[in-house]
Amino acid sequence: MKPSNIRQIYYGNIYFFILSCLFLSTQIAQAQTAAAKVTALLKAEMQTRHIPGLQLVVIRHKQIILTRELGVASLEFKVPVSSGTLFSINSIAKIFAGTAIMQLEEQGKLKLDNPISRYLDDLPDAWRPITVRQLLSHTSGLPDIEDDHTDGLVGNKGEETAWSVVKTLPLTSSPGEKFNYIATNYLLAQQIIERLTGQPFEDYIRMTQWKPARLRKTVYGNSVDVSPQKSPTYTYYQLDRDKGERILTETLRQVNENFPISYRADAGVFSTATEMAHWLLALENGKFLKQESIRTMWTPVRLSNGEYDGFEPPFNAYALGWPVAVRKKHPAIGPIGGGRAVILNYPDDDLSVILFTNLSGCSPAVIAEKIALVYLNGQ
């Protein structure tokens, strides 16, 4: 090879190396700028909303790019939030049940559009035509096993009494006609999972999802249960038993929640933002489900009139355990737990924001959307 050619290769490699370094340094600078903006945003939101403590994880292109732990896990003892602090994530637990149902469909053990009477016995006649899909999407029309006026179960006794009572109540609508977010749906989903797997629900979830995702701290339980590094949950809301509504007050209280074992598919999980980030990455990387099944699980379910229904905007639809923001720009799915925790996922943008707090009613999805915009606007 001629010396001139060697020089060309040599200087070409140096030029490429310099360009690579410049590109990398630009990316690092952008990441640092985004991290600084997000941290400032979180601190401002904590001050405005009086949030004692929180954890944040941002995932971009299947990589964790930012974690933050701010504030205190316990106001009483001034214990700071760490990456290992456990937060109550309430209804986010439904995503484990939705995933389990999709696993059973992949195994050929059920079909989403089969009536639940194929898998469960001793159902009221009006319940028998309801489909598995309608259970998971809260479009079954079933009566609620929870009593809004007492913050407990119907019948005002134990789980067996509540189950007997709820089966005597009429449907609130025809199956598929309306969206009604109630615990009865996931109680039945849990019964189906246990019947088809022959295992207690919690054991099945631990073995098929938590273990593959290496979730070592996540637990099922209640507020009164003792777990290492578990944060109390606080709220400024108080239940008005006459109206069955929660009223905003100026007094901060601890929340005492009891999640009956018979419907842990509905709620009752304590976890960390980092562990749930590992679960989400395991899901998206195919450790639990095929990509087709994930798409099905995240597809919003239409009512019988062809329309969507769900919570308040932006979550105007509901899929199989996942609230959905159906919109042209940056559509998202975002399970929310107890008004204090959210996993906000933007499939089209390959971005996820996981925000766990210890203050019920602090609108975590609103905060998470603001965080997401830091990255989406910087594209």
Tab-separated table of C-alpha atoms in Angstrom:
chain	number	residue	atom	x	y	z
A	1	MET	CA	0.000	0.000	0.000
A	2	LYS	CA	1.251	3.483	-0.904
A	3	PRO	CA	2.192	5.853	1.957
A	4	SER	CA	-0.402	8.347	0.677
A	5	ASN	CA	-3.150	5.732	1.040
A	6	ILE	CA	-2.000	4.861	4.562
A	7	ARG	CA	-2.114	8.556	5.498
A	8	GLN	CA	-5.653	8.828	4.071
A	9	ILE	CA	-6.839	5.864	6.170
A	10	TYR	CA	-5.049	7.181	9.254
A	11	TYR	CA	-6.494	10.675	9.015
A	12	GLY	CA	-9.886	9.275	8.029
A	13	ASN	CA	-9.972	7.168	11.218
A	14	ILE	CA	-8.978	10.184	13.318
A	15	TYR	CA	-11.723	12.252	11.677
A	16	PHE	CA	-14.305	9.520	12.377
A	17	PHE	CA	-13.100	9.242	15.970
A	18	ILE	CA	-13.405	13.012	16.495
A	19	LEU	CA	-16.938	13.015	15.020
A	20	SER	CA	-17.909	10.112	17.281
A	21	CYS	CA	-16.583	11.925	20.333
A	22	LEU	CA	-18.463	15.088	19.388
A	23	PHE	CA	-21.677	13.130	18.863
A	24	LEU	CA	-21.248	11.312	22.170
A	25	SER	CA	-20.476	14.513	24.062
A	26	THR	CA	-23.572	16.144	22.531
A	27	GLN	CA	-25.720	13.223	23.651
A	28	ILE	CA	-24.270	13.366	27.163
A	29	ALA	CA	-24.875	17.118	27.344
A	30	GLN	CA	-28.470	16.671	26.169
A	31	ALA	CA	-29.054	13.907	28.714
A	32	GLN	CA	-27.618	16.045	31.496
A	33	THR	CA	-29.801	18.965	30.458
A	34	ALA	CA	-32.917	16.755	30.382
A	35	ALA	CA	-32.034	15.257	33.771
A	36	ALA	CA	-31.611	18.722	35.272
A	37	LYS	CA	-34.962	19.857	33.849
A	38	VAL	CA	-36.736	16.760	35.170
A	39	THR	CA	-35.185	17.106	38.617
A	40	ALA	CA	-36.217	20.762	38.835
A	41	LEU	CA	-39.707	19.870	37.609
A	42	LEU	CA	-40.064	17.134	40.247
A	43	LYS	CA	-38.959	19.430	43.064
A	44	ALA	CA	-41.423	22.091	41.963
A	45	GLU	CA	-44.283	19.587	41.742
A	46	MET	CA	-43.418	18.170	45.159
A	47	GLN	CA	-43.581	21.640	46.678
A	48	THR	CA	-46.806	22.626	44.903
A	49	ARG	CA	-48.620	19.350	45.597
A	50	HIS	CA	-47.078	18.749	49.065
A	51	ILE	CA	-45.705	15.335	48.080
A	52	PRO	CA	-43.546	13.908	50.899
A	53	GLY	CA	-41.496	11.520	48.767
A	54	LEU	CA	-41.190	9.878	45.364
A	55	GLN	CA	-39.223	7.652	43.014
A	56	LEU	CA	-38.800	8.201	39.278
A	57	VAL	CA	-37.470	6.001	36.482
A	58	VAL	CA	-37.320	7.070	32.834
A	59	ILE	CA	-36.840	4.416	30.156
A	60	ARG	CA	-35.859	5.354	26.595
A	61	HIS	CA	-35.167	2.907	23.769
A	62	LYS	CA	-35.358	-0.037	26.208
A	63	GLN	CA	-32.730	1.457	28.527
A	64	ILE	CA	-33.085	3.090	31.952
A	65	ILE	CA	-31.695	6.583	31.374
A	66	LEU	CA	-32.691	8.351	34.588
A	67	THR	CA	-33.564	7.487	38.183
A	68	ARG	CA	-34.428	9.876	40.981
A	69	GLU	CA	-35.344	9.416	44.648
A	70	LEU	CA	-36.515	12.583	46.397
A	71	GLY	CA	-38.082	13.524	49.704
A	72	VAL	CA	-38.974	11.360	52.678
A	73	ALA	CA	-40.564	7.916	52.878
A	74	SER	CA	-41.761	8.550	56.435
A	75	LEU	CA	-42.763	11.995	57.668
A	76	GLU	CA	-42.949	10.728	61.230
A	77	PHE	CA	-39.377	9.465	61.322
A	78	LYS	CA	-37.815	11.619	58.573
A	79	VAL	CA	-36.605	8.555	56.659
A	80	PRO	CA	-35.396	9.599	53.173
A	81	VAL	CA	-36.659	7.842	50.068
A	82	SER	CA	-34.117	5.431	48.575
A	83	SER	CA	-34.154	3.239	45.489
A	84	GLY	CA	-35.334	0.392	47.746
A	85	THR	CA	-38.312	2.188	49.296
A	86	LEU	CA	-41.557	0.270	48.715
A	87	PHE	CA	-44.616	2.247	47.642
A	88	SER	CA	-48.213	1.055	47.463
A	89	ILE	CA	-49.159	0.902	43.778
A	90	ASN	CA	-52.787	-0.215	44.191
A	91	SER	CA	-54.566	-0.744	40.871
A	92	ILE	CA	-51.354	-0.987	38.868
A	93	ALA	CA	-51.546	-4.613	40.078
A	94	LYS	CA	-54.118	-5.222	37.324
A	95	ILE	CA	-51.347	-5.353	34.724
A	96	PHE	CA	-50.091	-8.607	36.275
A	97	ALA	CA	-53.544	-10.151	35.930
A	98	GLY	CA	-53.904	-8.923	32.341
A	99	THR	CA	-50.514	-10.406	31.481
A	100	ALA	CA	-51.429	-13.706	33.161
A	101	ILE	CA	-54.649	-13.956	31.132
A	102	MET	CA	-52.709	-13.348	27.915
A	103	GLN	CA	-50.202	-16.048	28.926
A	104	LEU	CA	-53.080	-18.501	29.355
A	105	GLU	CA	-54.455	-17.549	25.944
A	106	GLU	CA	-51.049	-18.175	24.367
A	107	GLN	CA	-51.078	-21.594	26.026
A	108	GLY	CA	-54.475	-22.343	24.507
A	109	LYS	CA	-56.180	-22.570	27.894
A	110	LEU	CA	-58.699	-19.782	27.256
A	111	LYS	CA	-59.967	-17.322	24.671
A	112	LEU	CA	-60.639	-13.694	25.433
A	113	ASP	CA	-64.044	-13.711	23.768
A	114	ASN	CA	-65.285	-16.894	25.415
A	115	PRO	CA	-67.941	-16.519	28.114
A	116	ILE	CA	-66.607	-16.747	31.656
A	117	SER	CA	-69.062	-19.587	32.317
A	118	ARG	CA	-66.673	-21.871	30.370
A	119	TYR	CA	-64.133	-21.459	33.145
A	120	LEU	CA	-66.196	-20.792	36.287
A	121	ASP	CA	-69.131	-22.579	37.901
A	122	ASP	CA	-71.844	-21.305	40.238
A	123	LEU	CA	-72.411	-18.010	38.439
A	124	PRO	CA	-75.727	-16.118	38.300
A	125	ASP	CA	-77.450	-16.657	34.950
A	126	ALA	CA	-77.025	-12.980	34.005
A	127	TRP	CA	-73.249	-13.273	34.462
A	128	ARG	CA	-72.696	-16.352	32.336
A	129	PRO	CA	-72.496	-14.681	28.850
A	130	ILE	CA	-69.945	-12.074	30.015
A	131	THR	CA	-66.602	-12.573	28.247
A	132	VAL	CA	-63.084	-12.630	29.627
A	133	ARG	CA	-62.287	-9.517	27.541
A	134	GLN	CA	-65.207	-7.674	29.116
A	135	LEU	CA	-63.931	-8.519	32.597
A	136	LEU	CA	-60.447	-7.169	31.923
A	137	SER	CA	-61.743	-4.034	30.182
A	138	HIS	CA	-64.362	-3.221	32.851
A	139	THR	CA	-67.204	-3.437	30.347
A	140	SER	CA	-68.966	-6.420	31.941
A	141	GLY	CA	-71.876	-4.556	33.545
A	142	LEU	CA	-71.313	-6.444	36.810
A	143	PRO	CA	-72.281	-4.976	40.200
A	144	ASP	CA	-69.466	-3.776	42.452
A	145	ILE	CA	-68.330	-5.939	45.361
A	146	GLU	CA	-66.955	-2.816	47.053
A	147	ASP	CA	-69.173	-0.357	48.927
A	148	ASP	CA	-68.284	3.305	48.292
A	149	HIS	CA	-70.099	4.442	51.425
A	150	THR	CA	-68.139	2.257	53.836
A	151	ASP	CA	-64.849	1.932	51.952
A	152	GLY	CA	-65.254	-1.813	52.494
A	153	LEU	CA	-67.124	-4.738	50.952
A	154	VAL	CA	-70.861	-5.064	50.302
A	155	GLY	CA	-72.624	-6.770	53.180
A	156	ASN	CA	-70.287	-5.002	55.613
A	157	LYS	CA	-68.710	-8.294	56.701
A	158	GLY	CA	-66.038	-10.585	55.239
A	159	GLU	CA	-65.131	-11.791	51.761
A	160	GLU	CA	-67.505	-14.782	51.749
A	161	THR	CA	-70.477	-12.627	52.710
A	162	ALA	CA	-69.563	-10.034	50.080
A	163	TRP	CA	-69.341	-12.713	47.387
A	164	SER	CA	-72.775	-14.042	48.345
A	165	VAL	CA	-74.296	-10.565	48.387
A	166	VAL	CA	-72.835	-9.343	45.094
A	167	LYS	CA	-74.242	-12.371	43.251
A	168	THR	CA	-77.766	-11.285	44.248
A	169	LEU	CA	-77.369	-7.789	42.799
A	170	PRO	CA	-78.595	-6.926	39.280
A	171	LEU	CA	-76.271	-6.003	36.410
A	172	THR	CA	-75.700	-2.260	36.148
A	173	SER	CA	-75.755	-2.432	32.328
A	174	SER	CA	-75.736	-4.965	29.517
A	175	PRO	CA	-72.305	-6.572	28.941
A	176	GLY	CA	-70.250	-4.378	26.611
A	177	GLU	CA	-72.567	-1.388	26.932
A	178	LYS	CA	-70.671	0.769	29.459
A	179	PHE	CA	-67.292	1.198	31.121
A	180	ASN	CA	-67.543	0.741	34.894
A	181	TYR	CA	-64.311	0.435	36.872
A	182	ILE	CA	-65.041	-2.057	39.669
A	183	ALA	CA	-63.249	-4.740	41.678
A	184	THR	CA	-65.691	-7.550	40.818
A	185	ASN	CA	-64.199	-7.878	37.336
A	186	TYR	CA	-60.729	-8.719	38.585
A	187	LEU	CA	-62.048	-10.911	41.389
A	188	LEU	CA	-63.476	-13.140	38.644
A	189	ALA	CA	-60.309	-12.817	36.545
A	190	GLN	CA	-58.344	-14.077	39.551
A	191	GLN	CA	-60.718	-17.015	39.938
A	192	ILE	CA	-60.214	-17.925	36.270
A	193	ILE	CA	-56.427	-17.764	36.584
A	194	GLU	CA	-56.450	-19.935	39.696
A	195	ARG	CA	-58.844	-22.447	38.127
A	196	LEU	CA	-56.810	-22.836	34.929
A	197	THR	CA	-53.362	-22.888	36.562
A	198	GLY	CA	-54.226	-24.887	39.663
A	199	GLN	CA	-52.166	-22.406	41.723
A	200	PRO	CA	-52.876	-19.567	44.133
A	201	PHE	CA	-52.916	-16.338	42.170
A	202	GLU	CA	-50.006	-14.727	44.011
A	203	ASP	CA	-47.788	-17.798	43.551
A	204	TYR	CA	-48.519	-17.895	39.828
A	205	ILE	CA	-47.644	-14.211	39.371
A	206	ARG	CA	-44.417	-14.570	41.339
A	207	MET	CA	-43.260	-17.597	39.325
A	208	THR	CA	-44.281	-16.476	35.825
A	209	GLN	CA	-43.597	-12.720	36.007
A	210	TRP	CA	-41.758	-11.501	39.092
A	211	LYS	CA	-39.093	-14.207	39.106
A	212	PRO	CA	-38.169	-13.862	35.375
A	213	ALA	CA	-38.045	-10.066	35.804
A	214	ARG	CA	-35.928	-10.449	38.978
A	215	LEU	CA	-38.309	-8.575	41.237
A	216	ARG	CA	-36.892	-9.316	44.679
A	217	LYS	CA	-38.563	-6.681	46.863
A	218	THR	CA	-42.069	-6.474	45.362
A	219	VAL	CA	-44.753	-7.963	47.611
A	220	TYR	CA	-48.499	-8.428	47.948
A	221	GLY	CA	-49.984	-7.132	51.185
A	222	ASN	CA	-51.902	-4.506	53.133
A	223	SER	CA	-51.018	-1.208	54.763
A	224	VAL	CA	-50.628	-2.851	58.167
A	225	ASP	CA	-48.229	-5.542	56.940
A	226	VAL	CA	-44.581	-5.080	57.837
A	227	SER	CA	-42.077	-5.124	54.958
A	228	PRO	CA	-38.543	-3.710	54.981
A	229	GLN	CA	-38.348	-0.121	53.699
A	230	LYS	CA	-42.101	0.174	53.098
A	231	SER	CA	-43.356	3.751	52.997
A	232	PRO	CA	-46.665	4.755	54.579
A	233	THR	CA	-49.208	6.323	52.259
A	234	TYR	CA	-50.536	9.799	53.041
A	235	THR	CA	-53.573	11.751	51.877
A	236	TYR	CA	-55.398	15.060	52.337
A	237	TYR	CA	-58.687	13.385	51.376
A	238	GLN	CA	-61.269	12.005	53.800
A	239	LEU	CA	-64.195	9.689	53.020
A	240	ASP	CA	-67.647	11.248	53.346
A	241	ARG	CA	-69.626	8.120	54.208
A	242	ASP	CA	-72.989	9.760	53.509
A	243	LYS	CA	-72.061	10.688	49.945
A	244	GLY	CA	-69.608	7.866	49.291
A	245	GLU	CA	-67.107	10.474	48.086
A	246	ARG	CA	-63.648	11.604	49.169
A	247	ILE	CA	-63.489	15.222	50.309
A	248	LEU	CA	-60.323	17.333	50.153
A	249	THR	CA	-59.239	18.610	53.582
A	250	GLU	CA	-56.265	20.521	54.999
A	251	THR	CA	-55.274	17.682	57.328
A	252	LEU	CA	-52.705	15.096	56.291
A	253	ARG	CA	-53.540	11.525	57.272
A	254	GLN	CA	-52.087	8.081	56.820
A	255	VAL	CA	-54.047	5.787	54.518
A	256	ASN	CA	-55.024	2.393	55.925
A	257	GLU	CA	-55.816	-0.004	53.089
A	258	ASN	CA	-56.865	-3.628	53.228
A	259	PHE	CA	-56.717	-5.660	50.022
A	260	PRO	CA	-58.652	-8.944	50.377
A	261	ILE	CA	-56.688	-11.985	49.222
A	262	SER	CA	-59.549	-13.130	46.991
A	263	TYR	CA	-59.041	-10.179	44.666
A	264	ARG	CA	-55.350	-9.405	44.766
A	265	ALA	CA	-55.620	-9.332	40.963
A	266	ASP	CA	-57.340	-5.983	41.469
A	267	ALA	CA	-54.929	-4.316	43.919
A	268	GLY	CA	-52.550	-4.898	46.812
A	269	VAL	CA	-48.968	-4.627	45.514
A	270	PHE	CA	-46.038	-2.746	47.051
A	271	SER	CA	-43.037	-2.165	44.798
A	272	THR	CA	-40.290	0.216	43.731
A	273	ALA	CA	-40.074	2.232	40.529
A	274	THR	CA	-36.850	0.456	39.591
A	275	GLU	CA	-38.336	-3.022	40.028
A	276	MET	CA	-41.381	-2.106	37.962
A	277	ALA	CA	-39.050	-0.710	35.309
A	278	HIS	CA	-37.386	-4.137	35.175
A	279	TRP	CA	-40.822	-5.769	34.886
A	280	LEU	CA	-41.826	-3.465	32.026
A	281	LEU	CA	-38.549	-4.085	30.192
A	282	ALA	CA	-38.989	-7.837	30.633
A	283	LEU	CA	-42.497	-7.580	29.179
A	284	GLU	CA	-41.410	-5.515	26.180
A	285	ASN	CA	-38.417	-7.798	25.558
A	286	GLY	CA	-40.667	-10.847	25.265
A	287	LYS	CA	-39.951	-12.625	28.558
A	288	PHE	CA	-43.650	-13.019	29.391
A	289	LEU	CA	-45.570	-12.667	26.140
A	290	LYS	CA	-45.242	-12.604	22.378
A	291	GLN	CA	-45.381	-9.164	20.758
A	292	GLU	CA	-48.790	-9.939	19.244
A	293	SER	CA	-50.188	-10.660	22.705
A	294	ILE	CA	-48.747	-7.415	24.056
A	295	ARG	CA	-50.425	-5.482	21.253
A	296	THR	CA	-53.731	-7.183	22.068
A	297	MET	CA	-53.356	-6.393	25.759
A	298	TRP	CA	-52.677	-2.728	24.967
A	299	THR	CA	-55.468	-2.333	22.389
A	300	PRO	CA	-58.394	-0.308	23.793
A	301	VAL	CA	-61.715	-2.150	23.907
A	302	ARG	CA	-64.684	-0.543	22.197
A	303	LEU	CA	-68.158	-0.495	23.706
A	304	SER	CA	-71.054	-2.126	21.861
A	305	ASN	CA	-71.825	1.252	20.226
A	306	GLY	CA	-68.318	1.411	18.762
A	307	GLU	CA	-67.105	4.185	21.085
A	308	TYR	CA	-64.334	4.195	23.689
A	309	ASP	CA	-64.788	5.038	27.345
A	310	GLY	CA	-62.430	5.333	30.289
A	311	PHE	CA	-61.286	7.738	32.986
A	312	GLU	CA	-60.821	11.484	32.782
A	313	PRO	CA	-58.624	12.795	29.910
A	314	PRO	CA	-56.161	11.904	28.655
A	315	PHE	CA	-57.140	8.317	29.522
A	316	ASN	CA	-60.286	8.123	27.423
A	317	ALA	CA	-60.229	4.354	26.835
A	318	TYR	CA	-59.296	1.108	28.566
A	319	ALA	CA	-57.550	-2.017	27.345
A	320	LEU	CA	-56.878	-5.259	29.266
A	321	GLY	CA	-55.724	-3.911	32.615
A	322	TRP	CA	-54.209	-0.772	31.056
A	323	PRO	CA	-55.866	2.659	30.764
A	324	VAL	CA	-55.244	4.156	27.313
A	325	ALA	CA	-54.874	7.699	26.009
A	326	VAL	CA	-56.241	7.408	22.465
A	327	ARG	CA	-54.909	10.411	20.532
A	328	LYS	CA	-53.093	11.164	17.296
A	329	LYS	CA	-49.923	12.557	18.856
A	330	HIS	CA	-48.027	10.494	21.440
A	331	PRO	CA	-50.712	7.894	22.293
A	332	ALA	CA	-50.022	6.355	25.677
A	333	ILE	CA	-50.995	3.623	28.082
A	334	GLY	CA	-50.816	4.382	31.771
A	335	PRO	CA	-51.950	2.210	34.674
A	336	ILE	CA	-52.532	4.414	37.722
A	337	GLY	CA	-52.583	3.231	41.323
A	338	GLY	CA	-54.345	4.928	44.204
A	339	GLY	CA	-53.962	8.400	42.719
A	340	ARG	CA	-50.282	8.279	43.659
A	341	ALA	CA	-48.430	5.951	41.253
A	342	VAL	CA	-48.288	5.634	37.474
A	343	ILE	CA	-46.471	3.717	34.756
A	344	LEU	CA	-46.811	5.910	31.679
A	345	ASN	CA	-45.745	4.188	28.484
A	346	TYR	CA	-45.554	5.743	24.991
A	347	PRO	CA	-45.190	2.718	22.652
A	348	ASP	CA	-44.801	4.789	19.462
A	349	ASP	CA	-42.081	6.922	21.076
A	350	ASP	CA	-40.252	4.087	22.886
A	351	LEU	CA	-40.481	6.065	26.132
A	352	SER	CA	-41.751	5.196	29.602
A	353	VAL	CA	-42.021	7.257	32.776
A	354	ILE	CA	-42.550	5.443	36.081
A	355	LEU	CA	-43.476	7.691	38.993
A	356	PHE	CA	-44.296	6.389	42.468
A	357	THR	CA	-45.233	8.737	45.330
A	358	ASN	CA	-46.586	8.346	48.851
A	359	LEU	CA	-49.363	10.934	48.520
A	360	SER	CA	-52.797	9.842	47.285
A	361	GLY	CA	-54.520	12.392	45.102
A	362	CYS	CA	-51.372	14.065	43.772
A	363	SER	CA	-52.214	13.416	40.078
A	364	PRO	CA	-49.089	11.376	39.209
A	365	ALA	CA	-50.113	10.963	35.558
A	366	VAL	CA	-50.176	14.744	35.096
A	367	ILE	CA	-46.652	15.000	36.499
A	368	ALA	CA	-45.451	12.046	34.420
A	369	GLU	CA	-46.776	13.641	31.219
A	370	LYS	CA	-44.816	16.802	31.999
A	371	ILE	CA	-41.677	14.707	32.468
A	372	ALA	CA	-42.309	12.841	29.223
A	373	LEU	CA	-42.578	16.118	27.310
A	374	VAL	CA	-39.018	16.997	28.334
A	375	TYR	CA	-37.869	14.036	26.240
A	376	LEU	CA	-40.515	14.150	23.509
A	377	ASN	CA	-39.892	17.830	22.777
A	378	GLY	CA	-36.172	17.191	22.660
A	379	GLN	CA	-36.427	14.643	19.852
